[in-house]
Tab-separated table of C-alpha atoms and ligand atoms in Angstrom:
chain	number	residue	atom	x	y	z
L	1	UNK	CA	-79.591	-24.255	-16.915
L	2	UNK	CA	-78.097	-27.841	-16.233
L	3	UNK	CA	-80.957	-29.389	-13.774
L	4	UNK	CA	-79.392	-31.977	-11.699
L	5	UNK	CA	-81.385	-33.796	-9.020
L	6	UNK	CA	-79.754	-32.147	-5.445
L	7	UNK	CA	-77.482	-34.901	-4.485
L	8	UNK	CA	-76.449	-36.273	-0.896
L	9	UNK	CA	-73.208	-38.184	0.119
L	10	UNK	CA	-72.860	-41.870	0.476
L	11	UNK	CA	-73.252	-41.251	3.921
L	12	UNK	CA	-76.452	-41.091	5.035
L	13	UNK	CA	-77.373	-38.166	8.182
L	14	UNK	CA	-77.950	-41.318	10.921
L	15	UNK	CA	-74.390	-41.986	10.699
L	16	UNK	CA	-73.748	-38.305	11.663
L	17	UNK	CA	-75.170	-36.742	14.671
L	18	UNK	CA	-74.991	-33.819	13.866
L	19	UNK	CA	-77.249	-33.910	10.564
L	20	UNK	CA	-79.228	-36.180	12.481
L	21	UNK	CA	-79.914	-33.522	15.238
L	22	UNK	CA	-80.877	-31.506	12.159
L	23	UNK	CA	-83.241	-33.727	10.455
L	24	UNK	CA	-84.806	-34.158	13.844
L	25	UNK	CA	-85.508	-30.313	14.070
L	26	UNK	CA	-87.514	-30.724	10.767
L	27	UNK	CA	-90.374	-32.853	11.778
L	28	UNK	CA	-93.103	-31.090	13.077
L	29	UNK	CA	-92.155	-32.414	17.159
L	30	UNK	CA	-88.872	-29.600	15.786
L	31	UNK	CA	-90.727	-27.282	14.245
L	32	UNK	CA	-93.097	-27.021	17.314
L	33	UNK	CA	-90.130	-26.746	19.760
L	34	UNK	CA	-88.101	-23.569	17.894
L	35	UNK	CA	-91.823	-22.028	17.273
L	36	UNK	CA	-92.115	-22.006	21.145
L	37	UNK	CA	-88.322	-21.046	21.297
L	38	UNK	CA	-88.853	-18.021	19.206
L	39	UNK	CA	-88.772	-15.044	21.512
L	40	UNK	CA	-87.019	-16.982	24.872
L	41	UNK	CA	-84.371	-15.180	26.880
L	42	UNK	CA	-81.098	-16.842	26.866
L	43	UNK	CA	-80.524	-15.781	30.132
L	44	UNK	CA	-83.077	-18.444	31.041
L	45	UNK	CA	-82.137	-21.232	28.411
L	46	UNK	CA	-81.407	-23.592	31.807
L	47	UNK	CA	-85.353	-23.527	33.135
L	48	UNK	CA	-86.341	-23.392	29.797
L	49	UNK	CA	-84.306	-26.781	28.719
L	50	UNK	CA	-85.436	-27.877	31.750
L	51	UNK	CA	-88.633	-27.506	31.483
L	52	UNK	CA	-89.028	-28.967	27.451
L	53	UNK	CA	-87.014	-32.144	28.584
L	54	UNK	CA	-90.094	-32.995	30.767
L	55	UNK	CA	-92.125	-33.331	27.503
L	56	UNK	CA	-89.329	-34.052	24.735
L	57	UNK	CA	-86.555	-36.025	23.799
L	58	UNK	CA	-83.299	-34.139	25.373
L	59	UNK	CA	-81.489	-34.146	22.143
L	60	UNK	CA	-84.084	-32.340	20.584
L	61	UNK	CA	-84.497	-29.824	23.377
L	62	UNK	CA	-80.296	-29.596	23.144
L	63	UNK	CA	-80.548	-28.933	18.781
L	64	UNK	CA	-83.507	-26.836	18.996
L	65	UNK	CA	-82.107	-24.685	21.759
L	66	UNK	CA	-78.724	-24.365	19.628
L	67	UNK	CA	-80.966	-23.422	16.754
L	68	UNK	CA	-82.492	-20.923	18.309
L	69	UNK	CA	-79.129	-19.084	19.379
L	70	UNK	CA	-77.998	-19.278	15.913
L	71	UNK	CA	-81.397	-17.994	14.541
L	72	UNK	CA	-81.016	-15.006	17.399
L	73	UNK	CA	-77.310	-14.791	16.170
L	74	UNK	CA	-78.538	-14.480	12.529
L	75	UNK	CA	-80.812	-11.575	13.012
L	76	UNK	CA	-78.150	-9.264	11.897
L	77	UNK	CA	-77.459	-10.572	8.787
L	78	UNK	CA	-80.312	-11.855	7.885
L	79	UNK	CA	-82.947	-9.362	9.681
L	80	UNK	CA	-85.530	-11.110	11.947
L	81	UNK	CA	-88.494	-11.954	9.974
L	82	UNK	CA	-85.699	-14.353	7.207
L	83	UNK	CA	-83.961	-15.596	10.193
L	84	UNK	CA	-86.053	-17.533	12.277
L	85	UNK	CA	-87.350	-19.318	8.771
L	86	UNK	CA	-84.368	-20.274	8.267
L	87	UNK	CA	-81.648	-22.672	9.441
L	88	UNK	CA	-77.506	-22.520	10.261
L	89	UNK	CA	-74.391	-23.973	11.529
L	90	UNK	CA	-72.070	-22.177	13.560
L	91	UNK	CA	-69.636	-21.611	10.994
L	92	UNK	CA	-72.972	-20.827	8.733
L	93	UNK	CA	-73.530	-18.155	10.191
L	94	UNK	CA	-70.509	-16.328	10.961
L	95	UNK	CA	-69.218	-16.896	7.119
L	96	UNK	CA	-72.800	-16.042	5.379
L	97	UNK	CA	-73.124	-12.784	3.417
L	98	UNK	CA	-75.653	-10.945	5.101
L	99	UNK	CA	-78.798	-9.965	3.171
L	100	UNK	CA	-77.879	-6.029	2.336
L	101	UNK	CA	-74.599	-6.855	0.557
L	102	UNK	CA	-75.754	-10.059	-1.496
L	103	UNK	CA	-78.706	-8.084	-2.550
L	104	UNK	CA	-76.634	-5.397	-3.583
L	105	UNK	CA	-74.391	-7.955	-5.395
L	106	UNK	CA	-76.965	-10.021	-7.315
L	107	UNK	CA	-78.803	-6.682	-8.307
L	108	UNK	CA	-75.361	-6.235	-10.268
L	109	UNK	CA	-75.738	-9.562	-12.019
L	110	UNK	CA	-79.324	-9.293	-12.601
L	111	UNK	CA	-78.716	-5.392	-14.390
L	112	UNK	CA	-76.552	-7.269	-16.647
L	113	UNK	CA	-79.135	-9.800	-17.515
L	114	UNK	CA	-77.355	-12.841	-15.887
L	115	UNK	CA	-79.870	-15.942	-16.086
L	116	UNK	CA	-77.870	-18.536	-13.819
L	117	UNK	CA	-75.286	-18.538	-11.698
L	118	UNK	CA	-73.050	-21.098	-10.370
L	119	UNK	CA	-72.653	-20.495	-6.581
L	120	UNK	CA	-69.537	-22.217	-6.086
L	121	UNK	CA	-69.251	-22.596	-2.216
L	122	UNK	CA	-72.538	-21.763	-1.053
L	123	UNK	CA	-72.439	-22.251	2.595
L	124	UNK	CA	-75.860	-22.127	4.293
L	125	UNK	CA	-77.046	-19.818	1.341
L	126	UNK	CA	-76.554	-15.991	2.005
L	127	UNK	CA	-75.866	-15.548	-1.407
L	128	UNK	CA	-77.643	-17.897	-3.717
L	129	UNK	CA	-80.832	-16.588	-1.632
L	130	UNK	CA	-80.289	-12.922	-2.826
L	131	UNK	CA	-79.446	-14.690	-6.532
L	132	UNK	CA	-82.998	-16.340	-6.397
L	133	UNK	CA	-84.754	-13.584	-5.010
L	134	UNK	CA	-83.478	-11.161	-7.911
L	135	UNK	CA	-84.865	-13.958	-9.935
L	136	UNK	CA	-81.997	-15.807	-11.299
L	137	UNK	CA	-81.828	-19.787	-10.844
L	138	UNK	CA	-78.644	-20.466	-9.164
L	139	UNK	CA	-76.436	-24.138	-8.492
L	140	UNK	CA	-75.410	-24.103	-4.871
L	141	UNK	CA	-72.562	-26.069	-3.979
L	142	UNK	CA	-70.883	-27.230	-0.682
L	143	UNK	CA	-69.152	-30.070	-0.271
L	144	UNK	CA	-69.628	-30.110	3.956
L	145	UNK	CA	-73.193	-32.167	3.923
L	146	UNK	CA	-74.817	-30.881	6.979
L	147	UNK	CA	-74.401	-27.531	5.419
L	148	UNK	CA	-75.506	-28.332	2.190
L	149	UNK	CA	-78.763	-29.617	3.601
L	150	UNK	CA	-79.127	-26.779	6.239
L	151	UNK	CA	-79.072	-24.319	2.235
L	152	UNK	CA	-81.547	-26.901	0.641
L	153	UNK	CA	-83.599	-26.641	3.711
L	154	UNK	CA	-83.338	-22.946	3.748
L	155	UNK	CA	-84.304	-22.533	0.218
L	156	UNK	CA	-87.386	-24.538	0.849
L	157	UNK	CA	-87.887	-22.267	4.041
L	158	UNK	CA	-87.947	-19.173	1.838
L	159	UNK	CA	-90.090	-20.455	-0.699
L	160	UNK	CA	-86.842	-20.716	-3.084
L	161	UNK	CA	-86.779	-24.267	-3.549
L	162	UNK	CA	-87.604	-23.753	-7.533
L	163	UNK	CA	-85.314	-21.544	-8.109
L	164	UNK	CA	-81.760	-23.067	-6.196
L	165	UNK	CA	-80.882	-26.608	-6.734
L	166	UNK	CA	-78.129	-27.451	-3.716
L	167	UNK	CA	-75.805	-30.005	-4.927
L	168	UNK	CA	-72.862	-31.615	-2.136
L	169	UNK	CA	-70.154	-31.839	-4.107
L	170	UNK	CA	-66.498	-30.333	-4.192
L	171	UNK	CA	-66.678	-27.207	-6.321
L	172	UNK	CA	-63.630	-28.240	-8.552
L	173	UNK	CA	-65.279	-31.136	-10.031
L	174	UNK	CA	-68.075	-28.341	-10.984
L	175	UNK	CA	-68.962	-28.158	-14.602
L	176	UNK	CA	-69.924	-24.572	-14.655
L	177	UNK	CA	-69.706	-24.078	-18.865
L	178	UNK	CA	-73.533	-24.183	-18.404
L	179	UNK	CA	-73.981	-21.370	-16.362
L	180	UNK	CA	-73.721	-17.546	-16.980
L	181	UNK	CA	-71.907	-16.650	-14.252
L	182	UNK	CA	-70.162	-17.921	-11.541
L	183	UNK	CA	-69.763	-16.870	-7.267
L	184	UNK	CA	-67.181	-17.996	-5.711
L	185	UNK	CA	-67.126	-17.131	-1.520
L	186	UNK	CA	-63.891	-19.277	-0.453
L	187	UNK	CA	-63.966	-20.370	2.921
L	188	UNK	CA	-61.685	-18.035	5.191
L	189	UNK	CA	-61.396	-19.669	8.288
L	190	UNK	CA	-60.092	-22.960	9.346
L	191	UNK	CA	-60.126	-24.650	12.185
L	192	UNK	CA	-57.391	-21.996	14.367
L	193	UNK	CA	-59.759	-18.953	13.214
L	194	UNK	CA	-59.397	-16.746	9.652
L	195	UNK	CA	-56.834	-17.506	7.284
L	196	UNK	CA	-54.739	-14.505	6.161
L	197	UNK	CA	-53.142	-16.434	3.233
L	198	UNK	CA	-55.671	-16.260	0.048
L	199	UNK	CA	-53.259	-19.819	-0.805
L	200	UNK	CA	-54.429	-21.204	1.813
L	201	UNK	CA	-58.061	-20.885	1.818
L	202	UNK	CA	-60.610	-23.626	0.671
L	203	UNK	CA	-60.378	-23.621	-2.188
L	204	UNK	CA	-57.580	-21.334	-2.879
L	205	UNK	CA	-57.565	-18.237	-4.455
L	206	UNK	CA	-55.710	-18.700	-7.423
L	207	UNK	CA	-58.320	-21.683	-7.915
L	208	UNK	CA	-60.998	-19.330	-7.499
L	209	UNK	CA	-59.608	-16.897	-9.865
L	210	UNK	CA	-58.661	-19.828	-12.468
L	211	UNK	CA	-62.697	-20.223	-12.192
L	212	UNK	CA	-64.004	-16.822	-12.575
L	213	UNK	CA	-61.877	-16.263	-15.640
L	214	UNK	CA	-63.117	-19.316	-17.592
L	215	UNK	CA	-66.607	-18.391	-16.769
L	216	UNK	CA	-68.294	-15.585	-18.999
L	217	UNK	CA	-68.996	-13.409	-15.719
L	218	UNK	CA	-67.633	-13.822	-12.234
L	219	UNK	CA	-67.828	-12.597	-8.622
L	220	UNK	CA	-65.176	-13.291	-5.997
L	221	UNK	CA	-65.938	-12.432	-2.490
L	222	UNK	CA	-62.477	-11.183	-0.698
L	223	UNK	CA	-61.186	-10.247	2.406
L	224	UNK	CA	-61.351	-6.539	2.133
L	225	UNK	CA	-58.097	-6.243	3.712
L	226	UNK	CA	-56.673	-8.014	0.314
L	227	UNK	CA	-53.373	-5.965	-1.164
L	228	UNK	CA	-54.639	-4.390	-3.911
L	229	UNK	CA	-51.001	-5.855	-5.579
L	230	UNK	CA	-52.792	-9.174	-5.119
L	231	UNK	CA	-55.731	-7.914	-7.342
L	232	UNK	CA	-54.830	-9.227	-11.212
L	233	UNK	CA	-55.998	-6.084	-14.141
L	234	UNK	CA	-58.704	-8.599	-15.596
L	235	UNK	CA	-60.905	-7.905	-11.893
L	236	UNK	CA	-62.891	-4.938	-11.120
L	237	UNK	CA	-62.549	-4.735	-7.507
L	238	UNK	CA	-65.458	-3.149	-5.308
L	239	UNK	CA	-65.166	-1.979	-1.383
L	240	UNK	CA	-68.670	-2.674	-0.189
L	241	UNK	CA	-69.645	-0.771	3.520
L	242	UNK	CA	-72.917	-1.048	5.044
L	243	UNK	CA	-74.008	1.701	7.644
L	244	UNK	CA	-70.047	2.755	7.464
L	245	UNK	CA	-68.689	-0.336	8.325
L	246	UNK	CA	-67.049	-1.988	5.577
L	247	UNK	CA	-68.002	-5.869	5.393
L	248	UNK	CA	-66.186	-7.279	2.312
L	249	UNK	CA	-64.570	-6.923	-1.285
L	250	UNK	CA	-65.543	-8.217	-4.389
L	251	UNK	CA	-63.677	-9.039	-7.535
L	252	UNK	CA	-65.633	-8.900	-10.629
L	253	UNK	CA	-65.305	-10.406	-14.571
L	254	UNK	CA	-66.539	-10.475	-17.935
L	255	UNK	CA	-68.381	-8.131	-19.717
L	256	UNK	CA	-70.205	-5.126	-17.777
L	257	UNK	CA	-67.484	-4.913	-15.548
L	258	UNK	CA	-64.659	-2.810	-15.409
L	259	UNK	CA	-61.289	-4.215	-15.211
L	260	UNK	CA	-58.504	-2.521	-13.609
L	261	UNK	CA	-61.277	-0.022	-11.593
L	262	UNK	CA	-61.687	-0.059	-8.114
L	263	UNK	CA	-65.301	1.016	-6.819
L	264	UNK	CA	-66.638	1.814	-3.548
L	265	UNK	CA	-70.047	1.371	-2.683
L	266	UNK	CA	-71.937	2.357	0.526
L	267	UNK	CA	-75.087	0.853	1.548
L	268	UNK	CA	-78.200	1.081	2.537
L	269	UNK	CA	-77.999	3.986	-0.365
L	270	UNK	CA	-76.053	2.588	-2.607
L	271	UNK	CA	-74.134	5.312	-2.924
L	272	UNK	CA	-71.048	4.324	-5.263
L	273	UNK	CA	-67.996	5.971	-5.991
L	274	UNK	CA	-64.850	4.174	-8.229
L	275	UNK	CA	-62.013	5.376	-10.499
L	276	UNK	CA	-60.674	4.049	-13.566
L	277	UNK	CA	-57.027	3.611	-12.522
L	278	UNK	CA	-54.710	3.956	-8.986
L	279	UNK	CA	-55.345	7.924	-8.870
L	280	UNK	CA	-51.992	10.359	-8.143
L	281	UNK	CA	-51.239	11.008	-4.307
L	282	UNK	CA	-52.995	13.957	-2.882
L	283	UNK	CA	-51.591	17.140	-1.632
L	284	UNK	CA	-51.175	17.526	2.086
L	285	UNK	CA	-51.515	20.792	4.267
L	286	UNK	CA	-52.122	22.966	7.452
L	287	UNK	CA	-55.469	21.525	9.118
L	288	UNK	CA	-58.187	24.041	7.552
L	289	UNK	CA	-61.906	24.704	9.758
L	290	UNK	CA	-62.973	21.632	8.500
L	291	UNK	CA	-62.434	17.774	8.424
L	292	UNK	CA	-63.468	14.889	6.884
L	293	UNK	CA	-63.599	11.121	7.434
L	294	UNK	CA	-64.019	9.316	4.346
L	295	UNK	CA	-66.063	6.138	4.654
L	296	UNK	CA	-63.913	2.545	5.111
L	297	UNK	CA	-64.842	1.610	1.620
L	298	UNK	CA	-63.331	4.796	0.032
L	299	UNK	CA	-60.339	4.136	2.021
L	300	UNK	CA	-59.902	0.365	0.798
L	301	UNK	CA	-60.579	1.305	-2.730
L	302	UNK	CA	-57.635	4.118	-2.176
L	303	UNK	CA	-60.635	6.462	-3.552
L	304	UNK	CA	-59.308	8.944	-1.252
L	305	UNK	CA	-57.905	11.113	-3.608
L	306	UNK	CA	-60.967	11.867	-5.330
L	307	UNK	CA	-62.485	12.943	-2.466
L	308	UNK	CA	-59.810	15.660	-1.317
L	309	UNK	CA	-60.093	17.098	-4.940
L	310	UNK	CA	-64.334	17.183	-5.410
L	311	UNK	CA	-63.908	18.894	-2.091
L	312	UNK	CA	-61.046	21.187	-2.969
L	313	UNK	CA	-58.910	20.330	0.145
L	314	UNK	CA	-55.750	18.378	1.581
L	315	UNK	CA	-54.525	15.627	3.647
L	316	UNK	CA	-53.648	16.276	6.773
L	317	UNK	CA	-50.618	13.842	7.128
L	318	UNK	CA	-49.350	12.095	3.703
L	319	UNK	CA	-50.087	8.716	5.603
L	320	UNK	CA	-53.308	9.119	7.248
L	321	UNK	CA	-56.692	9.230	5.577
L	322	UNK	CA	-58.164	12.746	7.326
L	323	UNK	CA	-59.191	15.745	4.599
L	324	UNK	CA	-59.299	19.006	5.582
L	325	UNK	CA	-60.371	22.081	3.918
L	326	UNK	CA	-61.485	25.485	4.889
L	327	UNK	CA	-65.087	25.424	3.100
L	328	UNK	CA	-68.060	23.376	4.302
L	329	UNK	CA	-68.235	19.819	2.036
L	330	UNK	CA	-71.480	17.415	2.228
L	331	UNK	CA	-71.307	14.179	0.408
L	332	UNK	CA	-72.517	10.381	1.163
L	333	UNK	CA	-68.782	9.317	1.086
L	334	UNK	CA	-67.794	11.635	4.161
L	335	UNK	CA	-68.879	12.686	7.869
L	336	UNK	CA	-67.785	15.998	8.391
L	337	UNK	CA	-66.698	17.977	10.927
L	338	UNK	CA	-65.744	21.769	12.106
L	339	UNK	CA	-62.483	21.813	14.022
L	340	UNK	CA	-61.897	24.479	16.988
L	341	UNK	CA	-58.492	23.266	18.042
L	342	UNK	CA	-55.835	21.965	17.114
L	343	UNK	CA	-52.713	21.305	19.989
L	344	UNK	CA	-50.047	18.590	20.441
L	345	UNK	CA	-50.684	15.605	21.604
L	346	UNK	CA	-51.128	15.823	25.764
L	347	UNK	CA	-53.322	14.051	27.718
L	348	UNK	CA	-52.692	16.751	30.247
L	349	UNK	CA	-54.172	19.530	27.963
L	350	UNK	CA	-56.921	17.466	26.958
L	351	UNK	CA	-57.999	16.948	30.400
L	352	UNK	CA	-57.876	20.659	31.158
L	353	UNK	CA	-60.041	21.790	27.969
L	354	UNK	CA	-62.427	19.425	28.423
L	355	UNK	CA	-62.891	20.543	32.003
L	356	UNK	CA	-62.837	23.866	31.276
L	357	UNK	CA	-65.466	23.478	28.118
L	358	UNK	CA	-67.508	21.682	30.389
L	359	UNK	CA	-67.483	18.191	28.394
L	360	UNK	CA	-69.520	15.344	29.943
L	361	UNK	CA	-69.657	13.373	26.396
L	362	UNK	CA	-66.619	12.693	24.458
L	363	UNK	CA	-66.165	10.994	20.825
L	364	UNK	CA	-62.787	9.446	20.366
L	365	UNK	CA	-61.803	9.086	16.948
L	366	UNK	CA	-58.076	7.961	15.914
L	367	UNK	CA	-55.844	7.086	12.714
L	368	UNK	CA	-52.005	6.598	13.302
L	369	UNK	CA	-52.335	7.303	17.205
L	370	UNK	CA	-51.737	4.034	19.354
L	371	UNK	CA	-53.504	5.670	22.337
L	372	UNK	CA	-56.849	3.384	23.322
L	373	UNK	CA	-59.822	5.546	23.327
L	374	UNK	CA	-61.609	3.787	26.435
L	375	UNK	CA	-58.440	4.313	28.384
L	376	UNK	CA	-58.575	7.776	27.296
L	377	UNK	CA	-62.077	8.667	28.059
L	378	UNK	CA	-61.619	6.352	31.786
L	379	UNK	CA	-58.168	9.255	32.407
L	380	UNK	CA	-60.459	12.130	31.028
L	381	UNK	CA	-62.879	11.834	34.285
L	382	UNK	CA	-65.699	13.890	32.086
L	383	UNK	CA	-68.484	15.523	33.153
L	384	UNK	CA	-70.743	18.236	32.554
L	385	UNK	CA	-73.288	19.054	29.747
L	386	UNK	CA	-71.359	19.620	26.714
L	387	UNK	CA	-70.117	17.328	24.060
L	388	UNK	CA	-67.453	17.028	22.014
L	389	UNK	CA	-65.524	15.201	19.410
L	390	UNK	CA	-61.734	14.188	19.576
L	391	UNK	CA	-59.320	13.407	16.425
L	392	UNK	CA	-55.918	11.684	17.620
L	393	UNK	CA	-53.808	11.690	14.783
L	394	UNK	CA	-50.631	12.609	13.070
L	395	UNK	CA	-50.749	16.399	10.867
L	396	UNK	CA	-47.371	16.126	8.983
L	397	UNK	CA	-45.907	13.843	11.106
L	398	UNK	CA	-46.326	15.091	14.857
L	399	UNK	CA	-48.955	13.590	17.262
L	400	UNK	CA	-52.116	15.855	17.153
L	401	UNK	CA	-55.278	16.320	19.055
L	402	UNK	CA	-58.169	17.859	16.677
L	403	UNK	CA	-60.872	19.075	18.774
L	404	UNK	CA	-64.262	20.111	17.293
L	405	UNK	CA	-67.785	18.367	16.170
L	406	UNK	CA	-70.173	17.099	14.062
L	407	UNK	CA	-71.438	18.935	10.878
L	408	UNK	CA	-74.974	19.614	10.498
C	1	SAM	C1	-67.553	-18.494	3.241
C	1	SAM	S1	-68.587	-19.895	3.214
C	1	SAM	C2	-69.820	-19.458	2.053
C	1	SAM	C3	-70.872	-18.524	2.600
C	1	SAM	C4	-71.992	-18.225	1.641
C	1	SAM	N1	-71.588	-17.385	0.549
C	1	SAM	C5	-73.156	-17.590	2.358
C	1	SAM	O1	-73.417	-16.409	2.161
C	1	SAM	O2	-73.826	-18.288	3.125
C	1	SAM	C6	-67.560	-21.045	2.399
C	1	SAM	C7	-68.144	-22.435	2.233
C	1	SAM	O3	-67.301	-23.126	1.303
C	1	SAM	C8	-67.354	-24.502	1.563
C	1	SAM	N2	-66.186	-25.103	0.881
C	1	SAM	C9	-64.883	-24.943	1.136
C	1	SAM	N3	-64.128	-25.593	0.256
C	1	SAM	C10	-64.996	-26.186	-0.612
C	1	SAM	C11	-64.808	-26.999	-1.763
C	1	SAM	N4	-63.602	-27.327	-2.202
C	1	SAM	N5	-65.914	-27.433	-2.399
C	1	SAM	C12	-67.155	-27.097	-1.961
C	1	SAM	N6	-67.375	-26.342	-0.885
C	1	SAM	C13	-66.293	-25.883	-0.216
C	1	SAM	C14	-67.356	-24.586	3.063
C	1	SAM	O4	-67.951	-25.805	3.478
C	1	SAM	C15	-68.189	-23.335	3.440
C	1	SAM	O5	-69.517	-23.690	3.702
């Protein structure tokens, strides 16, 4: 791989106060102050900045305190024991990868014997940390320099300073023949909050995809609400959900991929379903004793399809992504559940049959129904011991309540 010593702008960080605050957290004086700041509540972050400003500068006390929301912020992503090693901005945080999906997404790279990657847009490092750690040497770029130091300063933190060399630098004056593969995470959000238009984010898409097509291999992070008309044949696109939420697409290329699939992949298990090609529409019937939510990611990939027909059952509206069938189904890709009723849309009736079923706990669950399920539950006035499960929806067209609950 193309060594180059890590760079840093003209500008040096005591012209900025921001990288200065940051510089300042990283002498030991810092170090000591987020150590103490570890576990503090923020609901007392007034006594506590109080109290440190008796014994430190009040700058320091201001960054470390910031740090350590960020660092509490970060757990999420990056689970507790990586976060408060490590370092972010703001916008570091919010746009990092977290760990489970750039671990899943650098295992891909390192199956197909991948050796370096250019991580074009880098950002505090979600990503070229999960590169290192499955052993591949990565170039981390960003061109914003307090963020290109807070990824230097979190390889170092990690004990990945080896293997990721974090260069400032726009990522279109990027050489990346060298390198076997390339990332590229665009930013999506600008200073008025997420960009919807893939022209308009930095850099653009099309730049992005003019980059991952040159390269041997290539990953594009997406939005995973991109139209799948926007996805060119050359990508393999993957859906990626974690716990059943679905946190982001990827576009892959080169060889090992499949272009022209779409994939969707669950994690923690890994569980990952795709198709070769857009598959036919899938019938649509009477609700059966059964129904099934596919997970987000099958429902982004349009992998919906292939679930109705493993499980030998229907739609339940042509528009809305509810299968039904009349025989019990169990797969990763689904949560199931056995209907009891089935009735017309009425908050009225609702209200009675819970009342008369004795329902103290109720699960709202909609798709095509514009009714809010807190203002539901609030008009329900539930109580007693039971539980129960409700599906607001459309079955071929009409505005249906499916009552029932969860399988096994
Ligand atoms: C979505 S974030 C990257 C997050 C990263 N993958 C992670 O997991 O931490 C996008 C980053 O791209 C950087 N960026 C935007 N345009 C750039 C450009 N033309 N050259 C270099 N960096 C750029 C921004 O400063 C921002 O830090």
């Amino acid at each position: 791989m193309d060594r180059v010593n890590a760079t840093t702008p003209a500008a040096s960080s005591s012209d900025d106060p921001a990288r200065a605050a940051f510089a300042a957290l990283r002498t030991p004086e810092g170090e000591q102050l987020l150590a103490e700041l570890r576990d503090h509540d923020p609901a007392d972050e007034l006594a506590t900045a109080t109290r440190l400003r008796r014994t430190h500068p009040a700058e320091l006390v201001s960054a470390a305190l910031g740090q350590a929301r960020l660092r509490q912020r970060a757990v999420a992503k990056f689970g507790a024991e990586d976060a408060y090693r490590m370092f972010f901005t703001p916008n570091g945080v919010e746009q990092a990868t977290r760990t489970s999906v750039a671990a899943h997404r650098a295992a891909r790279f390192a199956g197909l014997d991948v050796r370096s990657v250019a991580d074009l847009c880098c950002g505090i490092g979600g990503d070229a940390i999960a590169l290192a750690r499955a052993g591949i040497p990565v170039l981390a770029v960003d061109r914003d320099p307090l963020t290109a130091e807070v990824a230097r300063a979190n390889a170092e933190a990690l004990g990945l300073g080896e293997l990721i060399e974090v260069r400032c630098a726009d990522v279109t004056e990027i050489d990346t023949a060298p390198y076997d593969a390339v990332f590229v995470d665009p930013a999506r959000r600008g200073g008025r909050g997420r960009i919807f238009d893939p022209e308009a984010y930095s850099p653009p898409l099309s730049w992005a995809t003019a980059a991952a097509l040159k390269a041997p291999r290539a990953a594009l992070k997406i939005a995973p609400g991109i139209p799948h008309e926007a996805i060119g044949p050359e990508a393999e696109a993957e859906w990626i959900s974690d716990g059943g939420d679905v946190k982001e697409a990827v576009l892959w290329y080169g060889e090992g991929f499949a272009p022209g699939a779409f994939r969707a992949t669950l994690l923690p298990s890994g569980a990952a379903l795709s198709a070769p090609a857009p598959l036919p529409a899938p019938p649509v019937g009477p609700v059966g004793r059964y129904l099934y939510e596919p997970d987000g990611a099958v429902i982004r990939a349009h992998l919906v399809a292939d679930l109705v027909e493993r499980c030998g059952g229907r739609l339940v509206d042509e528009t809305i992504a509810y299968i039904t069938s009349d025989e019990p189904y169990s797969s990763p890709y689904v949560a199931g559940y056995e209907i009891t009723d089935e009735l017309p849309f009425s908050m009225k009736r609702l209200k009675a049959l819970l009342r008369e079923r004795q329902i103290g706990v109720l699960t709202v669950k909609k798709r095509g129904s514009a009714v809010e399920p807190e203002e539901l539950r609030r008009r329900m006035k539930l109580s007693g011991p039971g539980s129960a499960t409700v599906f607001l929806t459309r079955v071929a067209g009409a505005p249906t309540m499916l009552i029932g609950h969860p399988l096994g």
